[in-house]
C-alpha cells in the first residue's frame, strides 16, 4: 500500500471508486482538519503530484502531534 496526504480542500475532488479503502466520511484527518490521508495499491488517476509514503513512513507521520492527540496520564 501507498499513502498520500492531501489538503482538505481536495476532499470533494476524490474519485472514491479509485480508492476503495476510503470514502469522504472515513478518511484520517489531521487534528486541525486541514489535511487527510488516503491509501491505495495503484496510483489513482486524479493524483498528479504528491509525495507517496510507505506504511512505516505514514505510521511515523500519524504518530506525531499534528495527527494524534497527546494523552496526559
mmCIF file with all atom_site columns, N, CA and C in Angstrom:
data_model
loop_
_atom_site.group_PDB
_atom_site.id
_atom_site.type_symbol
_atom_site.label_atom_id
_atom_site.label_alt_id
_atom_site.label_comp_id
_atom_site.label_asym_id
_atom_site.label_entity_id
_atom_site.label_seq_id
_atom_site.pdbx_PDB_ins_code
_atom_site.Cartn_x
_atom_site.Cartn_y
_atom_site.Cartn_z
_atom_site.occupancy
_atom_site.B_iso_or_equiv
_atom_site.pdbx_formal_charge
_atom_site.auth_seq_id
_atom_site.auth_comp_id
_atom_site.auth_asym_id
_atom_site.auth_atom_id
_atom_site.pdbx_PDB_model_num
ATOM 1   N N  . UNK A 1 1  ? 0.830   -1.181 0.000   1.00 0.00 ? 1  UNK A N  1
ATOM 2   C CA . UNK A 1 1  ? 0.000   0.000  0.000   1.00 0.00 ? 1  UNK A CA 1
ATOM 3   C C  . UNK A 1 1  ? 0.877   1.249  0.000   1.00 0.00 ? 1  UNK A C  1
ATOM 4   N N  . UNK A 1 2  ? 0.375   2.258  -0.642  1.00 0.00 ? 2  UNK A N  1
ATOM 5   C CA . UNK A 1 2  ? 0.994   3.578  -0.625  1.00 0.00 ? 2  UNK A CA 1
ATOM 6   C C  . UNK A 1 2  ? -0.011  4.548  -0.005  1.00 0.00 ? 2  UNK A C  1
ATOM 7   N N  . UNK A 1 3  ? 0.511   5.610  0.558   1.00 0.00 ? 3  UNK A N  1
ATOM 8   C CA . UNK A 1 3  ? -0.313  6.607  1.238   1.00 0.00 ? 3  UNK A CA 1
ATOM 9   C C  . UNK A 1 3  ? 0.082   7.988  0.744   1.00 0.00 ? 3  UNK A C  1
ATOM 10  N N  . UNK A 1 4  ? -0.894  8.885  0.694   1.00 0.00 ? 4  UNK A N  1
ATOM 11  C CA . UNK A 1 4  ? -0.599  10.286 0.396   1.00 0.00 ? 4  UNK A CA 1
ATOM 12  C C  . UNK A 1 4  ? -1.404  11.167 1.335   1.00 0.00 ? 4  UNK A C  1
ATOM 13  N N  . UNK A 1 5  ? -0.870  12.343 1.563   1.00 0.00 ? 5  UNK A N  1
ATOM 14  C CA . UNK A 1 5  ? -1.530  13.351 2.388   1.00 0.00 ? 5  UNK A CA 1
ATOM 15  C C  . UNK A 1 5  ? -1.949  14.478 1.454   1.00 0.00 ? 5  UNK A C  1
ATOM 16  N N  . UNK A 1 6  ? -3.213  14.848 1.546   1.00 0.00 ? 6  UNK A N  1
ATOM 17  C CA . UNK A 1 6  ? -3.764  15.892 0.691   1.00 0.00 ? 6  UNK A CA 1
ATOM 18  C C  . UNK A 1 6  ? -4.409  16.981 1.528   1.00 0.00 ? 6  UNK A C  1
ATOM 19  N N  . UNK A 1 7  ? -4.493  18.203 0.986   1.00 0.00 ? 7  UNK A N  1
ATOM 20  C CA . UNK A 1 7  ? -5.199  19.270 1.700   1.00 0.00 ? 7  UNK A CA 1
ATOM 21  C C  . UNK A 1 7  ? -6.706  18.983 1.719   1.00 0.00 ? 7  UNK A C  1
ATOM 22  N N  . UNK A 1 8  ? -7.361  19.371 2.779   1.00 0.00 ? 8  UNK A N  1
ATOM 23  C CA . UNK A 1 8  ? -8.784  19.086 2.948   1.00 0.00 ? 8  UNK A CA 1
ATOM 24  C C  . UNK A 1 8  ? -9.613  19.680 1.805   1.00 0.00 ? 8  UNK A C  1
ATOM 25  N N  . UNK A 1 9  ? -9.127  20.710 1.166   1.00 0.00 ? 9  UNK A N  1
ATOM 26  C CA . UNK A 1 9  ? -9.846  21.310 0.034   1.00 0.00 ? 9  UNK A CA 1
ATOM 27  C C  . UNK A 1 9  ? -10.007 20.324 -1.124  1.00 0.00 ? 9  UNK A C  1
ATOM 28  N N  . UNK A 1 10 ? -9.156  19.311 -1.180  1.00 0.00 ? 10 UNK A N  1
ATOM 29  C CA . UNK A 1 10 ? -9.227  18.314 -2.246  1.00 0.00 ? 10 UNK A CA 1
ATOM 30  C C  . UNK A 1 10 ? -10.206 17.178 -1.956  1.00 0.00 ? 10 UNK A C  1
ATOM 31  N N  . UNK A 1 11 ? -10.815 17.177 -0.793  1.00 0.00 ? 11 UNK A N  1
ATOM 32  C CA . UNK A 1 11 ? -11.687 16.072 -0.395  1.00 0.00 ? 11 UNK A CA 1
ATOM 33  C C  . UNK A 1 11 ? -12.818 15.844 -1.384  1.00 0.00 ? 11 UNK A C  1
ATOM 34  N N  . UNK A 1 12 ? -13.405 16.907 -1.909  1.00 0.00 ? 12 UNK A N  1
ATOM 35  C CA . UNK A 1 12 ? -14.520 16.769 -2.847  1.00 0.00 ? 12 UNK A CA 1
ATOM 36  C C  . UNK A 1 12 ? -14.071 16.440 -4.267  1.00 0.00 ? 12 UNK A C  1
ATOM 37  N N  . UNK A 1 13 ? -12.768 16.419 -4.499  1.00 0.00 ? 13 UNK A N  1
ATOM 38  C CA . UNK A 1 13 ? -12.232 16.113 -5.831  1.00 0.00 ? 13 UNK A CA 1
ATOM 39  C C  . UNK A 1 13 ? -11.857 14.641 -5.987  1.00 0.00 ? 13 UNK A C  1
ATOM 40  N N  . UNK A 1 14 ? -11.960 13.874 -4.922  1.00 0.00 ? 14 UNK A N  1
ATOM 41  C CA . UNK A 1 14 ? -11.527 12.483 -4.941  1.00 0.00 ? 14 UNK A CA 1
ATOM 42  C C  . UNK A 1 14 ? -12.511 11.617 -5.720  1.00 0.00 ? 14 UNK A C  1
ATOM 43  N N  . UNK A 1 15 ? -11.982 10.760 -6.562  1.00 0.00 ? 15 UNK A N  1
ATOM 44  C CA . UNK A 1 15 ? -12.778 9.743  -7.255  1.00 0.00 ? 15 UNK A CA 1
ATOM 45  C C  . UNK A 1 15 ? -12.763 8.514  -6.354  1.00 0.00 ? 15 UNK A C  1
ATOM 46  N N  . UNK A 1 16 ? -13.761 8.387  -5.504  1.00 0.00 ? 16 UNK A N  1
ATOM 47  C CA . UNK A 1 16 ? -13.741 7.380  -4.438  1.00 0.00 ? 16 UNK A CA 1
ATOM 48  C C  . UNK A 1 16 ? -13.678 5.955  -4.957  1.00 0.00 ? 16 UNK A C  1
ATOM 49  N N  . UNK A 1 17 ? -14.169 5.707  -6.155  1.00 0.00 ? 17 UNK A N  1
ATOM 50  C CA . UNK A 1 17 ? -14.085 4.350  -6.703  1.00 0.00 ? 17 UNK A CA 1
ATOM 51  C C  . UNK A 1 17 ? -12.631 3.933  -6.961  1.00 0.00 ? 17 UNK A C  1
ATOM 52  N N  . UNK A 1 18 ? -11.712 4.897  -7.023  1.00 0.00 ? 18 UNK A N  1
ATOM 53  C CA . UNK A 1 18 ? -10.297 4.591  -7.244  1.00 0.00 ? 18 UNK A CA 1
ATOM 54  C C  . UNK A 1 18 ? -9.540  4.333  -5.938  1.00 0.00 ? 18 UNK A C  1
ATOM 55  N N  . UNK A 1 19 ? -10.154 4.625  -4.830  1.00 0.00 ? 19 UNK A N  1
ATOM 56  C CA . UNK A 1 19 ? -9.538  4.381  -3.516  1.00 0.00 ? 19 UNK A CA 1
ATOM 57  C C  . UNK A 1 19 ? -10.545 3.614  -2.655  1.00 0.00 ? 19 UNK A C  1
ATOM 58  N N  . UNK A 1 20 ? -10.691 2.320  -2.934  1.00 0.00 ? 20 UNK A N  1
ATOM 59  C CA . UNK A 1 20 ? -11.763 1.531  -2.318  1.00 0.00 ? 20 UNK A CA 1
ATOM 60  C C  . UNK A 1 20 ? -11.690 1.405  -0.803  1.00 0.00 ? 20 UNK A C  1
ATOM 61  N N  . UNK A 1 21 ? -10.584 1.774  -0.201  1.00 0.00 ? 21 UNK A N  1
ATOM 62  C CA . UNK A 1 21 ? -10.452 1.660  1.246   1.00 0.00 ? 21 UNK A CA 1
ATOM 63  C C  . UNK A 1 21 ? -11.076 2.841  1.977   1.00 0.00 ? 21 UNK A C  1
ATOM 64  N N  . UNK A 1 22 ? -11.538 3.827  1.231   1.00 0.00 ? 22 UNK A N  1
ATOM 65  C CA . UNK A 1 22 ? -11.994 5.062  1.859   1.00 0.00 ? 22 UNK A CA 1
ATOM 66  C C  . UNK A 1 22 ? -13.273 5.582  1.229   1.00 0.00 ? 22 UNK A C  1
ATOM 67  N N  . UNK A 1 23 ? -13.888 6.488  1.956   1.00 0.00 ? 23 UNK A N  1
ATOM 68  C CA . UNK A 1 23 ? -14.908 7.382  1.425   1.00 0.00 ? 23 UNK A CA 1
ATOM 69  C C  . UNK A 1 23 ? -14.749 8.691  2.172   1.00 0.00 ? 23 UNK A C  1
ATOM 70  N N  . UNK A 1 24 ? -15.488 9.695  1.788   1.00 0.00 ? 24 UNK A N  1
ATOM 71  C CA . UNK A 1 24 ? -15.271 11.013 2.388   1.00 0.00 ? 24 UNK A CA 1
ATOM 72  C C  . UNK A 1 24 ? -15.578 11.054 3.877   1.00 0.00 ? 24 UNK A C  1
ATOM 73  N N  . UNK A 1 25 ? -16.285 10.053 4.396   1.00 0.00 ? 25 UNK A N  1
ATOM 74  C CA . UNK A 1 25 ? -16.633 10.030 5.813   1.00 0.00 ? 25 UNK A CA 1
ATOM 75  C C  . UNK A 1 25 ? -15.644 9.266  6.685   1.00 0.00 ? 25 UNK A C  1
ATOM 76  N N  . UNK A 1 26 ? -14.746 8.495  6.091   1.00 0.00 ? 26 UNK A N  1
ATOM 77  C CA . UNK A 1 26 ? -13.855 7.694  6.934   1.00 0.00 ? 26 UNK A CA 1
ATOM 78  C C  . UNK A 1 26 ? -12.363 7.907  6.691   1.00 0.00 ? 26 UNK A C  1
ATOM 79  N N  . UNK A 1 27 ? -11.988 8.981  6.027   1.00 0.00 ? 27 UNK A N  1
ATOM 80  C CA . UNK A 1 27 ? -10.555 9.254  5.857   1.00 0.00 ? 27 UNK A CA 1
ATOM 81  C C  . UNK A 1 27 ? -9.967  9.756  7.167   1.00 0.00 ? 27 UNK A C  1
ATOM 82  N N  . UNK A 1 28 ? -8.695  9.518  7.347   1.00 0.00 ? 28 UNK A N  1
ATOM 83  C CA . UNK A 1 28 ? -7.990  10.030 8.526   1.00 0.00 ? 28 UNK A CA 1
ATOM 84  C C  . UNK A 1 28 ? -7.667  11.491 8.281   1.00 0.00 ? 28 UNK A C  1
ATOM 85  N N  . UNK A 1 29 ? -8.090  12.348 9.206   1.00 0.00 ? 29 UNK A N  1
ATOM 86  C CA . UNK A 1 29 ? -7.846  13.791 9.088   1.00 0.00 ? 29 UNK A CA 1
ATOM 87  C C  . UNK A 1 29 ? -6.885  14.249 10.172  1.00 0.00 ? 29 UNK A C  1
ATOM 88  N N  . UNK A 1 30 ? -6.120  15.279 9.846   1.00 0.00 ? 30 UNK A N  1
ATOM 89  C CA . UNK A 1 30 ? -5.234  15.864 10.846  1.00 0.00 ? 30 UNK A CA 1
ATOM 90  C C  . UNK A 1 30 ? -6.095  16.488 11.951  1.00 0.00 ? 30 UNK A C  1
ATOM 91  N N  . UNK A 1 31 ? -5.504  16.700 13.111  1.00 0.00 ? 31 UNK A N  1
ATOM 92  C CA . UNK A 1 31 ? -6.259  17.233 14.246  1.00 0.00 ? 31 UNK A CA 1
ATOM 93  C C  . UNK A 1 31 ? -6.894  18.583 13.945  1.00 0.00 ? 31 UNK A C  1
ATOM 94  N N  . UNK A 1 32 ? -6.219  19.412 13.169  1.00 0.00 ? 32 UNK A N  1
ATOM 95  C CA . UNK A 1 32 ? -6.786  20.723 12.849  1.00 0.00 ? 32 UNK A CA 1
ATOM 96  C C  . UNK A 1 32 ? -7.705  20.678 11.630  1.00 0.00 ? 32 UNK A C  1
ATOM 97  N N  . UNK A 1 33 ? -7.871  19.500 11.034  1.00 0.00 ? 33 UNK A N  1
ATOM 98  C CA . UNK A 1 33 ? -8.794  19.327 9.920   1.00 0.00 ? 33 UNK A CA 1
ATOM 99  C C  . UNK A 1 33 ? -8.307  19.879 8.591   1.00 0.00 ? 33 UNK A C  1
ATOM 100 N N  . UNK A 1 34 ? -7.024  20.215 8.485   1.00 0.00 ? 34 UNK A N  1
ATOM 101 C CA . UNK A 1 34 ? -6.522  20.829 7.256   1.00 0.00 ? 34 UNK A CA 1
ATOM 102 C C  . UNK A 1 34 ? -6.015  19.821 6.219   1.00 0.00 ? 34 UNK A C  1
ATOM 103 N N  . UNK A 1 35 ? -5.810  18.565 6.643   1.00 0.00 ? 35 UNK A N  1
ATOM 104 C CA . UNK A 1 35 ? -5.253  17.544 5.742   1.00 0.00 ? 35 UNK A CA 1
ATOM 105 C C  . UNK A 1 35 ? -5.968  16.225 5.969   1.00 0.00 ? 35 UNK A C  1
ATOM 106 N N  . UNK A 1 36 ? -5.861  15.334 4.969   1.00 0.00 ? 36 UNK A N  1
ATOM 107 C CA . UNK A 1 36 ? -6.370  13.983 5.117   1.00 0.00 ? 36 UNK A CA 1
ATOM 108 C C  . UNK A 1 36 ? -5.466  13.013 4.382   1.00 0.00 ? 36 UNK A C  1
ATOM 109 N N  . UNK A 1 37 ? -5.617  11.733 4.707   1.00 0.00 ? 37 UNK A N  1
ATOM 110 C CA . UNK A 1 37 ? -4.776  10.676 4.147   1.00 0.00 ? 37 UNK A CA 1
ATOM 111 C C  . UNK A 1 37 ? -5.644  9.697  3.381   1.00 0.00 ? 37 UNK A C  1
ATOM 112 N N  . UNK A 1 38 ? -5.148  9.284  2.226   1.00 0.00 ? 38 UNK A N  1
ATOM 113 C CA . UNK A 1 38 ? -5.765  8.155  1.527   1.00 0.00 ? 38 UNK A CA 1
ATOM 114 C C  . UNK A 1 38 ? -4.680  7.123  1.240   1.00 0.00 ? 38 UNK A C  1
ATOM 115 N N  . UNK A 1 39 ? -5.115  5.866  1.098   1.00 0.00 ? 39 UNK A N  1
ATOM 116 C CA . UNK A 1 39 ? -4.181  4.798  0.744   1.00 0.00 ? 39 UNK A CA 1
ATOM 117 C C  . UNK A 1 39 ? -4.704  4.072  -0.481  1.00 0.00 ? 39 UNK A C  1
ATOM 118 N N  . UNK A 1 40 ? -3.768  3.463  -1.197  1.00 0.00 ? 40 UNK A N  1
ATOM 119 C CA . UNK A 1 40 ? -4.133  2.778  -2.431  1.00 0.00 ? 40 UNK A CA 1
ATOM 120 C C  . UNK A 1 40 ? -3.038  1.795  -2.808  1.00 0.00 ? 40 UNK A C  1
ATOM 121 N N  . UNK A 1 41 ? -3.386  0.885  -3.705  1.00 0.00 ? 41 UNK A N  1
ATOM 122 C CA . UNK A 1 41 ? -2.403  -0.036 -4.263  1.00 0.00 ? 41 UNK A CA 1
ATOM 123 C C  . UNK A 1 41 ? -1.882  0.491  -5.596  1.00 0.00 ? 41 UNK A C  1
ATOM 124 N N  . UNK A 1 42 ? -2.784  0.981  -6.442  1.00 0.00 ? 42 UNK A N  1
ATOM 125 C CA . UNK A 1 42 ? -2.404  1.591  -7.712  1.00 0.00 ? 42 UNK A CA 1
ATOM 126 C C  . UNK A 1 42 ? -2.699  3.080  -7.641  1.00 0.00 ? 42 UNK A C  1
ATOM 127 N N  . UNK A 1 43 ? -1.754  3.861  -8.103  1.00 0.00 ? 43 UNK A N  1
ATOM 128 C CA . UNK A 1 43 ? -1.891  5.314  -8.001  1.00 0.00 ? 43 UNK A CA 1
ATOM 129 C C  . UNK A 1 43 ? -3.148  5.779  -8.738  1.00 0.00 ? 43 UNK A C  1
ATOM 130 N N  . UNK A 1 44 ? -4.038  6.483  -8.045  1.00 0.00 ? 44 UNK A N  1
ATOM 131 C CA . UNK A 1 44 ? -5.275  6.966  -8.677  1.00 0.00 ? 44 UNK A CA 1
ATOM 132 C C  . UNK A 1 44 ? -4.982  7.991  -9.773  1.00 0.00 ? 44 UNK A C  1
ATOM 133 N N  . UNK A 1 45 ? -5.846  8.040  -10.753 1.00 0.00 ? 45 UNK A N  1
ATOM 134 C CA . UNK A 1 45 ? -5.646  8.945  -11.888 1.00 0.00 ? 45 UNK A CA 1
ATOM 135 C C  . UNK A 1 45 ? -5.736  10.416 -11.494 1.00 0.00 ? 45 UNK A C  1
ATOM 136 N N  . UNK A 1 46 ? -6.432  10.717 -10.407 1.00 0.00 ? 46 UNK A N  1
ATOM 137 C CA . UNK A 1 46 ? -6.613  12.121 -10.006 1.00 0.00 ? 46 UNK A CA 1
ATOM 138 C C  . UNK A 1 46 ? -5.407  12.678 -9.247  1.00 0.00 ? 46 UNK A C  1
ATOM 139 N N  . UNK A 1 47 ? -4.411  11.839 -8.967  1.00 0.00 ? 47 UNK A N  1
ATOM 140 C CA . UNK A 1 47 ? -3.210  12.295 -8.271  1.00 0.00 ? 47 UNK A CA 1
ATOM 141 C C  . UNK A 1 47 ? -2.165  12.690 -9.306  1.00 0.00 ? 47 UNK A C  1
ATOM 142 N N  . UNK A 1 48 ? -1.863  13.978 -9.350  1.00 0.00 ? 48 UNK A N  1
ATOM 143 C CA . UNK A 1 48 ? -0.835  14.456 -10.271 1.00 0.00 ? 48 UNK A CA 1
ATOM 144 C C  . UNK A 1 48 ? 0.521   14.476 -9.585  1.00 0.00 ? 48 UNK A C  1
ATOM 145 N N  . UNK A 1 49 ? 0.604   15.268 -8.548  1.00 0.00 ? 49 UNK A N  1
ATOM 146 C CA . UNK A 1 49 ? 1.860   15.370 -7.820  1.00 0.00 ? 49 UNK A CA 1
ATOM 147 C C  . UNK A 1 49 ? 1.560   15.291 -6.336  1.00 0.00 ? 49 UNK A C  1
ATOM 148 N N  . UNK A 1 50 ? 2.128   14.315 -5.699  1.00 0.00 ? 50 UNK A N  1
ATOM 149 C CA . UNK A 1 50 ? 2.004   14.157 -4.258  1.00 0.00 ? 50 UNK A CA 1
ATOM 150 C C  . UNK A 1 50 ? 3.114   13.232 -3.799  1.00 0.00 ? 50 UNK A C  1
ATOM 151 N N  . UNK A 1 51 ? 3.530   13.410 -2.585  1.00 0.00 ? 51 UNK A N  1
ATOM 152 C CA . UNK A 1 51 ? 4.553   12.528 -2.025  1.00 0.00 ? 51 UNK A CA 1
ATOM 153 C C  . UNK A 1 51 ? 3.874   11.248 -1.574  1.00 0.00 ? 51 UNK A C  1
ATOM 154 N N  . UNK A 1 52 ? 4.392   10.127 -2.048  1.00 0.00 ? 52 UNK A N  1
ATOM 155 C CA . UNK A 1 52 ? 3.873   8.831  -1.619  1.00 0.00 ? 52 UNK A CA 1
ATOM 156 C C  . UNK A 1 52 ? 4.676   8.350  -0.418  1.00 0.00 ? 52 UNK A C  1
ATOM 157 N N  . UNK A 1 53 ? 3.952   7.782  0.536   1.00 0.00 ? 53 UNK A N  1
ATOM 158 C CA . UNK A 1 53 ? 4.581   7.259  1.741   1.00 0.00 ? 53 UNK A CA 1
ATOM 159 C C  . UNK A 1 53 ? 4.336   5.760  1.849   1.00 0.00 ? 53 UNK A C  1
ATOM 160 N N  . UNK A 1 54 ? 5.287   5.056  2.418   1.00 0.00 ? 54 UNK A N  1
ATOM 161 C CA . UNK A 1 54 ? 5.105   3.636  2.728   1.00 0.00 ? 54 UNK A CA 1
ATOM 162 C C  . UNK A 1 54 ? 4.301   3.518  4.026   1.00 0.00 ? 54 UNK A C  1
ATOM 163 N N  . UNK A 1 55 ? 3.938   2.305  4.376   1.00 0.00 ? 55 UNK A N  1
ATOM 164 C CA . UNK A 1 55 ? 3.189   2.085  5.605   1.00 0.00 ? 55 UNK A CA 1
ATOM 165 C C  . UNK A 1 55 ? 3.973   2.554  6.833   1.00 0.00 ? 55 UNK A C  1
ATOM 166 N N  . UNK A 1 56 ? 5.238   2.201  6.901   1.00 0.00 ? 56 UNK A N  1
ATOM 167 C CA . UNK A 1 56 ? 6.042   2.610  8.061   1.00 0.00 ? 56 UNK A CA 1
ATOM 168 C C  . UNK A 1 56 ? 6.229   4.130  8.107   1.00 0.00 ? 56 UNK A C  1
ATOM 169 N N  . UNK A 1 57 ? 6.375   4.758  6.958   1.00 0.00 ? 57 UNK A N  1
ATOM 170 C CA . UNK A 1 57 ? 6.528   6.215  6.927   1.00 0.00 ? 57 UNK A CA 1
ATOM 171 C C  . UNK A 1 57 ? 5.254   6.912  7.395   1.00 0.00 ? 57 UNK A C  1
ATOM 172 N N  . UNK A 1 58 ? 4.090   6.422  6.947   1.00 0.00 ? 58 UNK A N  1
ATOM 173 C CA . UNK A 1 58 ? 2.847   7.084  7.340   1.00 0.00 ? 58 UNK A CA 1
ATOM 174 C C  . UNK A 1 58 ? 2.566   6.851  8.823   1.00 0.00 ? 58 UNK A C  1
ATOM 175 N N  . UNK A 1 59 ? 2.960   5.688  9.355   1.00 0.00 ? 59 UNK A N  1
ATOM 176 C CA . UNK A 1 59 ? 2.803   5.457  10.794  1.00 0.00 ? 59 UNK A CA 1
ATOM 177 C C  . UNK A 1 59 ? 3.615   6.451  11.610  1.00 0.00 ? 59 UNK A C  1
ATOM 178 N N  . UNK A 1 60 ? 4.826   6.746  11.158  1.00 0.00 ? 60 UNK A N  1
ATOM 179 C CA . UNK A 1 60 ? 5.646   7.761  11.833  1.00 0.00 ? 60 UNK A CA 1
ATOM 180 C C  . UNK A 1 60 ? 4.968   9.120  11.786  1.00 0.00 ? 60 UNK A C  1
ATOM 181 N N  . UNK A 1 61 ? 4.392   9.454  10.647  1.00 0.00 ? 61 UNK A N  1
ATOM 182 C CA . UNK A 1 61 ? 3.742   10.752 10.483  1.00 0.00 ? 61 UNK A CA 1
ATOM 183 C C  . UNK A 1 61 ? 2.522   10.871 11.390  1.00 0.00 ? 61 UNK A C  1
ATOM 184 N N  . UNK A 1 62 ? 1.648   9.879  11.369  1.00 0.00 ? 62 UNK A N  1
ATOM 185 C CA . UNK A 1 62 ? 0.403   9.989  12.149  1.00 0.00 ? 62 UNK A CA 1
ATOM 186 C C  . UNK A 1 62 ? 0.625   9.842  13.642  1.00 0.00 ? 62 UNK A C  1
ATOM 187 N N  . UNK A 1 63 ? 1.800   9.400  14.049  1.00 0.00 ? 63 UNK A N  1
ATOM 188 C CA . UNK A 1 63 ? 2.077   9.344  15.481  1.00 0.00 ? 63 UNK A CA 1
ATOM 189 C C  . UNK A 1 63 ? 2.528   10.702 16.022  1.00 0.00 ? 63 UNK A C  1
ATOM 190 N N  . UNK A 1 64 ? 2.734   11.663 15.135  1.00 0.00 ? 64 UNK A N  1
ATOM 191 C CA . UNK A 1 64 ? 3.149   12.994 15.538  1.00 0.00 ? 64 UNK A CA 1
ATOM 192 C C  . UNK A 1 64 ? 1.991   13.842 16.042  1.00 0.00 ? 64 UNK A C  1
ATOM 193 N N  . UNK A 1 65 ? 2.309   14.965 16.613  1.00 0.00 ? 65 UNK A N  1
ATOM 194 C CA . UNK A 1 65 ? 1.314   15.830 17.264  1.00 0.00 ? 65 UNK A CA 1
ATOM 195 C C  . UNK A 1 65 ? 0.319   16.457 16.291  1.00 0.00 ? 65 UNK A C  1
ATOM 196 N N  . UNK A 1 66 ? 0.621   16.475 15.016  1.00 0.00 ? 66 UNK A N  1
ATOM 197 C CA . UNK A 1 66 ? -0.315  17.032 14.033  1.00 0.00 ? 66 UNK A CA 1
ATOM 198 C C  . UNK A 1 66 ? -1.494  16.080 13.783  1.00 0.00 ? 66 UNK A C  1
ATOM 199 N N  . UNK A 1 67 ? -1.295  14.795 14.060  1.00 0.00 ? 67 UNK A N  1
ATOM 200 C CA . UNK A 1 67 ? -2.317  13.780 13.740  1.00 0.00 ? 67 UNK A CA 1
ATOM 201 C C  . UNK A 1 67 ? -2.853  13.065 14.973  1.00 0.00 ? 67 UNK A C  1
ATOM 202 N N  . UNK A 1 68 ? -2.129  13.058 16.080  1.00 0.00 ? 68 UNK A N  1
ATOM 203 C CA . UNK A 1 68 ? -2.536  12.298 17.258  1.00 0.00 ? 68 UNK A CA 1
ATOM 204 C C  . UNK A 1 68 ? -2.447  13.172 18.497  1.00 0.00 ? 68 UNK A C  1
ATOM 205 N N  . UNK A 1 69 ? -3.534  13.194 19.265  1.00 0.00 ? 69 UNK A N  1
ATOM 206 C CA . UNK A 1 69 ? -3.538  13.958 20.498  1.00 0.00 ? 69 UNK A CA 1
ATOM 207 C C  . UNK A 1 69 ? -2.704  13.262 21.547  1.00 0.00 ? 69 UNK A C  1
ATOM 208 N N  . UNK A 1 70 ? -1.986  14.067 22.305  1.00 0.00 ? 70 UNK A N  1
ATOM 209 C CA . UNK A 1 70 ? -1.221  13.509 23.414  1.00 0.00 ? 70 UNK A CA 1
ATOM 210 C C  . UNK A 1 70 ? -2.173  13.310 24.589  1.00 0.00 ? 70 UNK A C  1
ATOM 211 N N  . UNK A 1 71 ? -1.998  12.192 25.262  1.00 0.00 ? 71 UNK A N  1
ATOM 212 C CA . UNK A 1 71 ? -2.836  11.877 26.410  1.00 0.00 ? 71 UNK A CA 1
ATOM 213 C C  . UNK A 1 71 ? -2.007  12.032 27.675  1.00 0.00 ? 71 UNK A C  1
ATOM 214 N N  . UNK A 1 72 ? -2.500  12.853 28.592  1.00 0.00 ? 72 UNK A N  1
ATOM 215 C CA . UNK A 1 72 ? -1.816  13.014 29.875  1.00 0.00 ? 72 UNK A CA 1
ATOM 216 C C  . UNK A 1 72 ? -2.255  11.887 30.801  1.00 0.00 ? 72 UNK A C  1
ATOM 217 N N  . UNK A 1 73 ? -1.306  11.169 31.311  1.00 0.00 ? 73 UNK A N  1
ATOM 218 C CA . UNK A 1 73 ? -1.625  10.069 32.234  1.00 0.00 ? 73 UNK A CA 1
ATOM 219 C C  . UNK A 1 73 ? -1.456  10.465 33.657  1.00 0.00 ? 73 UNK A C  1
#
